Structures are given as structure tokens and as C-alpha cells.
Coordinates of C-alpha atoms and ligand atoms in Angstrom, one line a residue:
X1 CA -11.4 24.0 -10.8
X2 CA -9.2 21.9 -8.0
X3 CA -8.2 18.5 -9.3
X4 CA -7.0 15.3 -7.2
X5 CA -6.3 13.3 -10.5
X6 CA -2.5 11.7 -10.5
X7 CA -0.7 9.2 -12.5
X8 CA 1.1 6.5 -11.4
X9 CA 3.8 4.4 -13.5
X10 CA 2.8 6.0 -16.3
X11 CA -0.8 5.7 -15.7
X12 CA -3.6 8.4 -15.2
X13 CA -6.0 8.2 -12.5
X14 CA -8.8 10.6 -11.7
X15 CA -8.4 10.6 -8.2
X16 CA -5.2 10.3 -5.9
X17 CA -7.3 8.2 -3.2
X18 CA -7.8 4.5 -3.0
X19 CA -7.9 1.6 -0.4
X20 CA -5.0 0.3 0.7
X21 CA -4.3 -3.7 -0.3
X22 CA -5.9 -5.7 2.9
X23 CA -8.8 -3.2 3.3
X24 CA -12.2 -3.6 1.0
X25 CA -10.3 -5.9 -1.4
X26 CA -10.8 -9.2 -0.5
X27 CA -13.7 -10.5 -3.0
X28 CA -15.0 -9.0 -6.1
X29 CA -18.0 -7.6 -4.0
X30 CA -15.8 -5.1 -2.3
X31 CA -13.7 -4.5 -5.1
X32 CA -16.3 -3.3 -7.3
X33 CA -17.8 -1.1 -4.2
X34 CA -14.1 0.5 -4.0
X35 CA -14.1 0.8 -8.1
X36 CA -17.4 1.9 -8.1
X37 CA -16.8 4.9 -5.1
X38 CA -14.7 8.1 -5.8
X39 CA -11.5 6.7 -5.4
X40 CA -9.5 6.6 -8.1
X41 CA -8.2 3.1 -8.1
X42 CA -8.4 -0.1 -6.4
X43 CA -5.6 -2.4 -5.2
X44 CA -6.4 -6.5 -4.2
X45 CA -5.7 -8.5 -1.3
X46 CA -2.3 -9.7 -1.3
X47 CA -2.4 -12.8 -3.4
X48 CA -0.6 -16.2 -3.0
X49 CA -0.7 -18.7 -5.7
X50 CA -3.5 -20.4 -3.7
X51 CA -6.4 -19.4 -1.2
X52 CA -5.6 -18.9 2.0
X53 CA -7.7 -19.1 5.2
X54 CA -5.3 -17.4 7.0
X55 CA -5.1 -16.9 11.2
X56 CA -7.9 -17.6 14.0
X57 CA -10.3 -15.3 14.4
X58 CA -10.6 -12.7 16.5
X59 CA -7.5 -11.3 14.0
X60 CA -8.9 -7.5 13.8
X61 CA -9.7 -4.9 16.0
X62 CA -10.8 -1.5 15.4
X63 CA -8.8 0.8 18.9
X64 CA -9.8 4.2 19.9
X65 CA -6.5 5.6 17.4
X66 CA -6.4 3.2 14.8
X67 CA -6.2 -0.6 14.5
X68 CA -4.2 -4.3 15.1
X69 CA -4.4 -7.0 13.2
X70 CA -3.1 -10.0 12.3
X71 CA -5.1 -11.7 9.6
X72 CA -2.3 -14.0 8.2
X73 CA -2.5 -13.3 5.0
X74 CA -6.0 -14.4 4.1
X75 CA -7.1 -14.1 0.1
X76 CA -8.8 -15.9 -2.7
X77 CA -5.9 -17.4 -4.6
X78 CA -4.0 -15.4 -7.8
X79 CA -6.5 -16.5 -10.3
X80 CA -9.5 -15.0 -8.5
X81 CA -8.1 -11.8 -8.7
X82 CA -6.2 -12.1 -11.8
X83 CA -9.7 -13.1 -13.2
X84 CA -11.7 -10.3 -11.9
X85 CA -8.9 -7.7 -13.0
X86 CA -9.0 -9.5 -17.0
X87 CA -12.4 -9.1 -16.8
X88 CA -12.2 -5.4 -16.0
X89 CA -9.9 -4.8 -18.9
X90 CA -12.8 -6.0 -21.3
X91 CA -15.6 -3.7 -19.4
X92 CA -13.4 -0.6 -18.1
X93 CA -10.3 -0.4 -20.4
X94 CA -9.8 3.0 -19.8
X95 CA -9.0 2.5 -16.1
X96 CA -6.0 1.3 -14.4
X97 CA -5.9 -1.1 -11.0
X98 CA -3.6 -2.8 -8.9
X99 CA -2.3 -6.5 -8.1
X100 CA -0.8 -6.6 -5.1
X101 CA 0.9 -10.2 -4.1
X102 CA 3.6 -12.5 -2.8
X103 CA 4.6 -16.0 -2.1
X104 CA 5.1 -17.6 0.8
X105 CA 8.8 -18.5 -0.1
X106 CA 10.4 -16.9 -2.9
X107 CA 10.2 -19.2 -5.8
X108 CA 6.2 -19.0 -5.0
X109 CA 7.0 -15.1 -5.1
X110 CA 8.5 -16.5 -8.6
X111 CA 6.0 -18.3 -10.0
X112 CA 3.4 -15.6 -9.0
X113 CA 5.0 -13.5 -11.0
X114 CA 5.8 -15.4 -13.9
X115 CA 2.0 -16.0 -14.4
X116 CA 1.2 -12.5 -14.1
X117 CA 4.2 -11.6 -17.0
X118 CA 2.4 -14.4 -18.6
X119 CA -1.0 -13.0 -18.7
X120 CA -2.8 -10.3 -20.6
X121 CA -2.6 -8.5 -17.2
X122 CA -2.1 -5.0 -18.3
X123 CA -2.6 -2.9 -14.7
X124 CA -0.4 -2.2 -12.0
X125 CA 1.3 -4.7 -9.4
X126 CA 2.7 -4.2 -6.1
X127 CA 4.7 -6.7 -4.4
X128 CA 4.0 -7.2 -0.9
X129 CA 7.4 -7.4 1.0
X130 CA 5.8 -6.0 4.3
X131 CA 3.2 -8.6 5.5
X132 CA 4.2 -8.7 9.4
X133 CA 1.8 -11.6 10.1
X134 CA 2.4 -14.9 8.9
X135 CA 4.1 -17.0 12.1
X136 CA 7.3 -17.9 11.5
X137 CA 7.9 -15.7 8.5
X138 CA 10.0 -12.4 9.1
X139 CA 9.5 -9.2 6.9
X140 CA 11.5 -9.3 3.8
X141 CA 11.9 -6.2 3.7
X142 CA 13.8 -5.9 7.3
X143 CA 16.0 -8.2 5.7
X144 CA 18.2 -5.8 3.1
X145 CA 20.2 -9.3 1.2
X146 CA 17.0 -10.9 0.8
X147 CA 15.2 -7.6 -0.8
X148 CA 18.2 -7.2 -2.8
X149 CA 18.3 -10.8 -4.1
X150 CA 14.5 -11.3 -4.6
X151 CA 14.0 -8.0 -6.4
X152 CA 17.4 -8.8 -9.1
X153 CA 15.8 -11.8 -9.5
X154 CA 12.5 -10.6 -9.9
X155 CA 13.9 -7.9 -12.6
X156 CA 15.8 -11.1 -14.6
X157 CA 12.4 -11.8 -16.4
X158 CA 9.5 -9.4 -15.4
X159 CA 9.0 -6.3 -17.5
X160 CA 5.7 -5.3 -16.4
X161 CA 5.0 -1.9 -14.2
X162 CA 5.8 -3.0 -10.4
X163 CA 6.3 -1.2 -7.3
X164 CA 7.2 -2.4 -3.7
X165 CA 4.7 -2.6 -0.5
X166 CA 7.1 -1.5 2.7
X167 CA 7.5 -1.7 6.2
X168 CA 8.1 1.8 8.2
X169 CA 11.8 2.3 8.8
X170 CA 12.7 3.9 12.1
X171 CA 16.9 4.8 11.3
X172 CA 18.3 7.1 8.8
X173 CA 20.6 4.6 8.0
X174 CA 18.1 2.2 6.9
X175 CA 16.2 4.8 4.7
X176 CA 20.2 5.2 3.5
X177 CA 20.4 1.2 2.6
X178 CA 17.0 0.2 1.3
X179 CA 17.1 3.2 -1.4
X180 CA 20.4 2.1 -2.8
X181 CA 19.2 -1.2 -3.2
X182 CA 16.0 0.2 -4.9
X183 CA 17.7 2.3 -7.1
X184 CA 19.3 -0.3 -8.9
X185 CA 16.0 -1.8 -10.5
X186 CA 13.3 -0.5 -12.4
X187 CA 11.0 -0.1 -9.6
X188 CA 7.5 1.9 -10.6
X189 CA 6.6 3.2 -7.1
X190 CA 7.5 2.5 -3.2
X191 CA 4.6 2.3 -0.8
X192 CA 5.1 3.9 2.4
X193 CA 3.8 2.3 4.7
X194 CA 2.4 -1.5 5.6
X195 CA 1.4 -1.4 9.4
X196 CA 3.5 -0.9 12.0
X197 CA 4.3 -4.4 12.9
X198 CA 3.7 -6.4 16.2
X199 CA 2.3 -4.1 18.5
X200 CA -0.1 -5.2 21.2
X201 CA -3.2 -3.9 22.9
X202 CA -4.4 -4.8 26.1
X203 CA -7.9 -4.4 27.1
X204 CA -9.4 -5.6 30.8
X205 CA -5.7 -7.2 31.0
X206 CA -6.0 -9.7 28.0
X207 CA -4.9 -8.4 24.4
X208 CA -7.8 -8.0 22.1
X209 CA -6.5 -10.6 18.9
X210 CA -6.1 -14.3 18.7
X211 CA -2.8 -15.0 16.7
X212 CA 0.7 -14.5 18.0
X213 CA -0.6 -14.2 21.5
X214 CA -2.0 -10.5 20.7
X215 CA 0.8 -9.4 18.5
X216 CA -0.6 -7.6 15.4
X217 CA 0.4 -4.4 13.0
X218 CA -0.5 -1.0 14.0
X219 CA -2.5 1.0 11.5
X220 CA -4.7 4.2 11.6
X221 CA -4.0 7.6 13.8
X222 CA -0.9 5.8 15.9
X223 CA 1.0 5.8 12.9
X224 CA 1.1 8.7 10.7
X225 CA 4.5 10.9 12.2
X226 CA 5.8 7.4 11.1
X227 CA 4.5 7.2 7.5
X228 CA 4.9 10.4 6.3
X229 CA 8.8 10.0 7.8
X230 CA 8.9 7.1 5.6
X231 CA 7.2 9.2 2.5
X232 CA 9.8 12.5 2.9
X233 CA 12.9 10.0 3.6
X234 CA 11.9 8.2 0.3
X235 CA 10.8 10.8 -1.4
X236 CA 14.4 13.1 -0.8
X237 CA 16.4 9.9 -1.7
X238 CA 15.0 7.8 -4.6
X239 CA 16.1 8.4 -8.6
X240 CA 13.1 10.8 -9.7
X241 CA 11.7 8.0 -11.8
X242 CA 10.7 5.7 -8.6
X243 CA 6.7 7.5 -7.1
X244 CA 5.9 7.0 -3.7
X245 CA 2.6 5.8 -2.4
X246 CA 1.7 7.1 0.5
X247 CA -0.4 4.6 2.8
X248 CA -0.5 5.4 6.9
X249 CA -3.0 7.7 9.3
X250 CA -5.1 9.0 6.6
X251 CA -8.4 10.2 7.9
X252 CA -9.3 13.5 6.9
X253 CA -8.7 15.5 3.6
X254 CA -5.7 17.3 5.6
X255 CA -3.9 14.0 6.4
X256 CA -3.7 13.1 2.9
X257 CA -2.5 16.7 2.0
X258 CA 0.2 16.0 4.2
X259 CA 0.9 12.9 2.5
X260 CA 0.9 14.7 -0.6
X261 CA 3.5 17.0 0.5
X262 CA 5.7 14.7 1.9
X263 CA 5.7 13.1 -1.6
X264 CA 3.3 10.9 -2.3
X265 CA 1.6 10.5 -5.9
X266 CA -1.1 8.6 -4.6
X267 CA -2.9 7.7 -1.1
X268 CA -3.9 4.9 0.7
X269 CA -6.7 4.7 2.9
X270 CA -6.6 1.5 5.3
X271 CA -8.3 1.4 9.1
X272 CA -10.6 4.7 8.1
X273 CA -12.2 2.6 5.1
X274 CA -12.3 -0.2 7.2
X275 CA -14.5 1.5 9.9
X276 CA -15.9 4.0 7.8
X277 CA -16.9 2.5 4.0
X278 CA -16.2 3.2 0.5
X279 CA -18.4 6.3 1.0
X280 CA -15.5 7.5 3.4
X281 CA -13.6 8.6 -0.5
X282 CA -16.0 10.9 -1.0
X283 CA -15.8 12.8 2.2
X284 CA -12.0 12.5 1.7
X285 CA -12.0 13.4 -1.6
X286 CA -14.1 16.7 -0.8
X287 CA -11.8 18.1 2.1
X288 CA -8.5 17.4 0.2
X289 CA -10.4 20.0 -2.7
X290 CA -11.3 22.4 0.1
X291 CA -8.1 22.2 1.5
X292 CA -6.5 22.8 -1.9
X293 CA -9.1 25.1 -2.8
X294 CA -8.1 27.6 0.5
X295 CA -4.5 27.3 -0.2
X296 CA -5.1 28.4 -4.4
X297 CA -3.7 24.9 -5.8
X298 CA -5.1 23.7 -8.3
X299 CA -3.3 20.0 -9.2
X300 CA -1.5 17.8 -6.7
X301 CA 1.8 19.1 -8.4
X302 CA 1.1 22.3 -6.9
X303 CA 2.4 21.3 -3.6
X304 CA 3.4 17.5 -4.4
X305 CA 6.7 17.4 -2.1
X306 CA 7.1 20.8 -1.0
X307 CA 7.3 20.6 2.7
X308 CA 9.0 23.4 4.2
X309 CA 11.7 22.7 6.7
X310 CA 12.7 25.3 9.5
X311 CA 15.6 27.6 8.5
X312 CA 17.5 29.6 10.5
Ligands
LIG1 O1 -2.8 -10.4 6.0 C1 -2.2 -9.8 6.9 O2 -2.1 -10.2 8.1 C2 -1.5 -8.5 6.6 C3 -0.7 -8.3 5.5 BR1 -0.5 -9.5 4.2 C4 0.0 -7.0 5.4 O3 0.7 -6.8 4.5 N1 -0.2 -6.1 6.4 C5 -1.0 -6.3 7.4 O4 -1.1 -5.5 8.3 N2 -1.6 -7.5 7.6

């Protein structure tokens, strides 16, 4: 019998597939469509400490290969989804989900997170340091001093499983930098990767979103060569005890397999769930067993980072 159960940070999961935080997870109504689906998890809207309208509509587009957008960061508030996720405690306690957040400075990043090392939040969080979209505010993680100081800061006081949401790297050296700073804390899992930031698509010579003059982040088909670089990179370089997420170009049972490969303990499922449904976990879900199935695995661990490279 083929199995795409996991665990993550120490926590069991049926299934390896799930959204990925921006897609479905906006309000309690798609949340409970993604819980209620065959994916194995759910992860929230990035939260700030308060509700956020975020930028002008149009701020999505579905493209031929994938998607832009540049939504600015729009969610509910912390308490909507810390709420939701309490309640779920009481009526699912045997399953696990995921908080994903961040502040808008980092003593709101702070104060987040002391609320949720507060509460009788018991789940998973991951910690947005990837959102390319809010004007005037660069990606902390392109910024190595600030990811360095916000996460020793972050580790000073909160004892409660977190990973890290990441941009794609494009340099080896960067892989090299960001995974000694990350293997200094007690990071749970990397996610590999947030969109591919501030691209732009031009249709009848006029780009096709409203914020940033058309700038938005890549997702879908363009960019999985670039997240399942990030996946291996990460994968071959952090302490054994940090997982990797793998989020980027997953529409087919095989693309997840690759993922799987690469490294990742879980996938993420973005621009395919957002033009194809929850249903799309299913379909996924079955073509990652055939796969498996053809190939005599039987668990994930099977082939869990085993790609070959070319010898001589
Ligand atoms: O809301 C967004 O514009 C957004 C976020 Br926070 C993110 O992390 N990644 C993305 O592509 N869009």
C-alpha cells in the first residue's frame, strides 16, 4: 500500500500535500474547504496584528505558465486566524495546521509572536520573511543582517515549533550565507519557495496588475527549475534537524515527486489550487501514489532526497 503521509516538526500528517499560505486561506470558508480536501494540512494567510485591505485591485492574474500578483498582503488580522485555529484544537485535536505571519516592522513581527507564545496555540508557524509586495518594504530575507537579527531575537523568547517562508536564491553563495545564519537557531523547517518576485507581464502592451505599475511575484510552471534549486541547495546544506518545505511549480503528481526528491517533507500547492480548487489534492494526491506505485516506493522516505547527479 503507497503512503504520502509525512511529519513535519515533529508532527504527523497523512498527506505530504497542502496549499501554500496566500492560496485558499484567506477566511475560515476556504480554510475548512482545504482541511476538509485530501491535503494533509492547511497553512493561513500571512497574518499582521491587524486586517489588512491590502493593494488595488486588479492584483492577480492567472498567465498561460503560472501567475503574478501583487496582493499586498491582504488578511483578516491575527486573532481571526488564531481564533479559527483554537477552535480547531477543540474539534480536530488530532491534526496539526499552520500559522503563517509577519509584521509590518519588526517589533509588530515581535508582538505577533509574543501573542502566539502566549496562546494555547499548539500547531505549527511559519514566518513570512518573503512577502515581495508591500511598496516600500524590501524582502527580509534578501537582507542576510536583518534575517540574522530578527530571527536571534525571535529565538530570545519563542519556544514554539517555527519554520521560515523564503524567497528563491539565484547564487551559490547566497545558499552558502543564509544556511549559516539558519543553522544557528532552532528553526523547524525552511520553505522553498515564496514567488519569484517582481516580474511583469505585458498583455496588448499594458501589464495585466494594478500595484507597482505591473510588478508582481512569479508563481506556477515559470518557476519550478528555480524551487526545486532552492529545495536540493537547502536540503544538501542545513543541520539534518531543519525539514524543507517545498512550495513552487507543482502541478501534477510528478512535480511534487520531484520536490520530494530534491528534499522536501512536505508540498505546497499555490497557482494550481488557485485555478484549479481544493479538489485539485485529490488528483495530485492520486498521481504522486501512481508515480510511487510504478517506481515500488512505498513511503516518501523511500526516495525523500535522493536525486541522482551525473557521474563520470
Ligand atoms: O500578499 C502578497 O502580496 C504576497 C505575499 Br504576503 C507573499 O508572501 N507572497 C506573494 O507572492 N504575495
Amino acid at each position: 500500500m503507497v503512503s504520502t503521509a509525512t511529519r513535519l516538526g515533529g508532527f504527523a500528517f497523512d498527506n505530504c500535500l497542502m496549499n501554500a499560505a496566500g492560496v485558499w486561506c484567506m477566511t475560515t470558508e476556504e480554510l475548512e474547504a482545504v482541511k476538509d480536501s485530501a491535503a494533509g494540512t492547511f497553512v493561513t494567510k500571512t497574518a499582521t496584528l491587524a486586517y489588512r485591505e491590502g493593494n488595488p485591485e486588479p492584483r492577480y492574474r492567472n498567465l498561460p505558465l503560472g501567475s503574478i500578483n501583487s496582493m499586498g498582503l491582504p488578511n483578516q488580522g491575527l486573532d481571526y486566524y488564531m481564533d479559527y485555529l483554537l477552535e480547531l484544537q477543540g474539534s480536530e485535536p488530532e491534526r496539526t495546521f499552520i500559522l503563517s505571519l509577519v509584521g509590518l516592522s519588526p517589533d509588530e513581527t515581535h508582538e505577533i509572536l509574543k501573542k502566539v507564545e502566549a496562546s494555547d496555540f499548539k500547531g505549527l508557524i511559519e514566518l513570512n520573511l518573503s512577502c515581495p509586495n508591500v511598496p516600500g518594504k524590501p524582502q527580509i530575507a534578501y537582507d542576510f543582517e536583518a534575517t540574522e537579527t530578527i530571527l536571534r531575537e525571535v529565538f530570545s523568547y519563542f519556544t514554539k515549533p517555527l519554520g521560515i517562508k523564503l524567497p528563491p536564491y539565484f547564487d551559490i553563495v547566497h545558499f552558502d550565507q543564509a544556511t549559516a545564519i539558519f543553522n544557528q537557531f532552532p528553526i523547524v523547517f525552511v520553505n522553498c519557495v515564496n514567488s519569484i518576485g517582481n516580474g511583469l507581464y505585458i498583455e496588448d502592451e499594458q501589464v495585466v496588475i494594478k500595484p507597482k505599475g505591473g510588478f508582481g511575484g512569479l508563481g506556477g510552471e515559470y518557476i519550478k527549475p528555480t524551487a526545486l534549486a532552492n529545495v536540493h541547495a537547502f536540503y544538501q546544506r542545513l543541520k539534518p534537524e531543519i525539514q524543507i518545505v517545498g512550495t513552487g511549480g507543482v502541478l501534477t503528481g510528478r512535480d511534487a515527486f520531484e520536490h520530494i526528491l530534491c528534499g522536501a517533507s512536505m508540498v505546497q500547492i499555490g497557482t494550481a489550487l488557485q485555478k484549479e480548487g481544493p479538489a485539485i489534492f485529490e488528483r495530485i494526491t492520486a498521481e504522486l501514489q501512481a508515480l510511487m506505485a510504478e517506481k515500488g516506493y512505498e513511503t516518501i522516505e523511500d526516495f525523500r532526497g535522493k536525486l541522482q547527479t551525473i557521474r563520470d
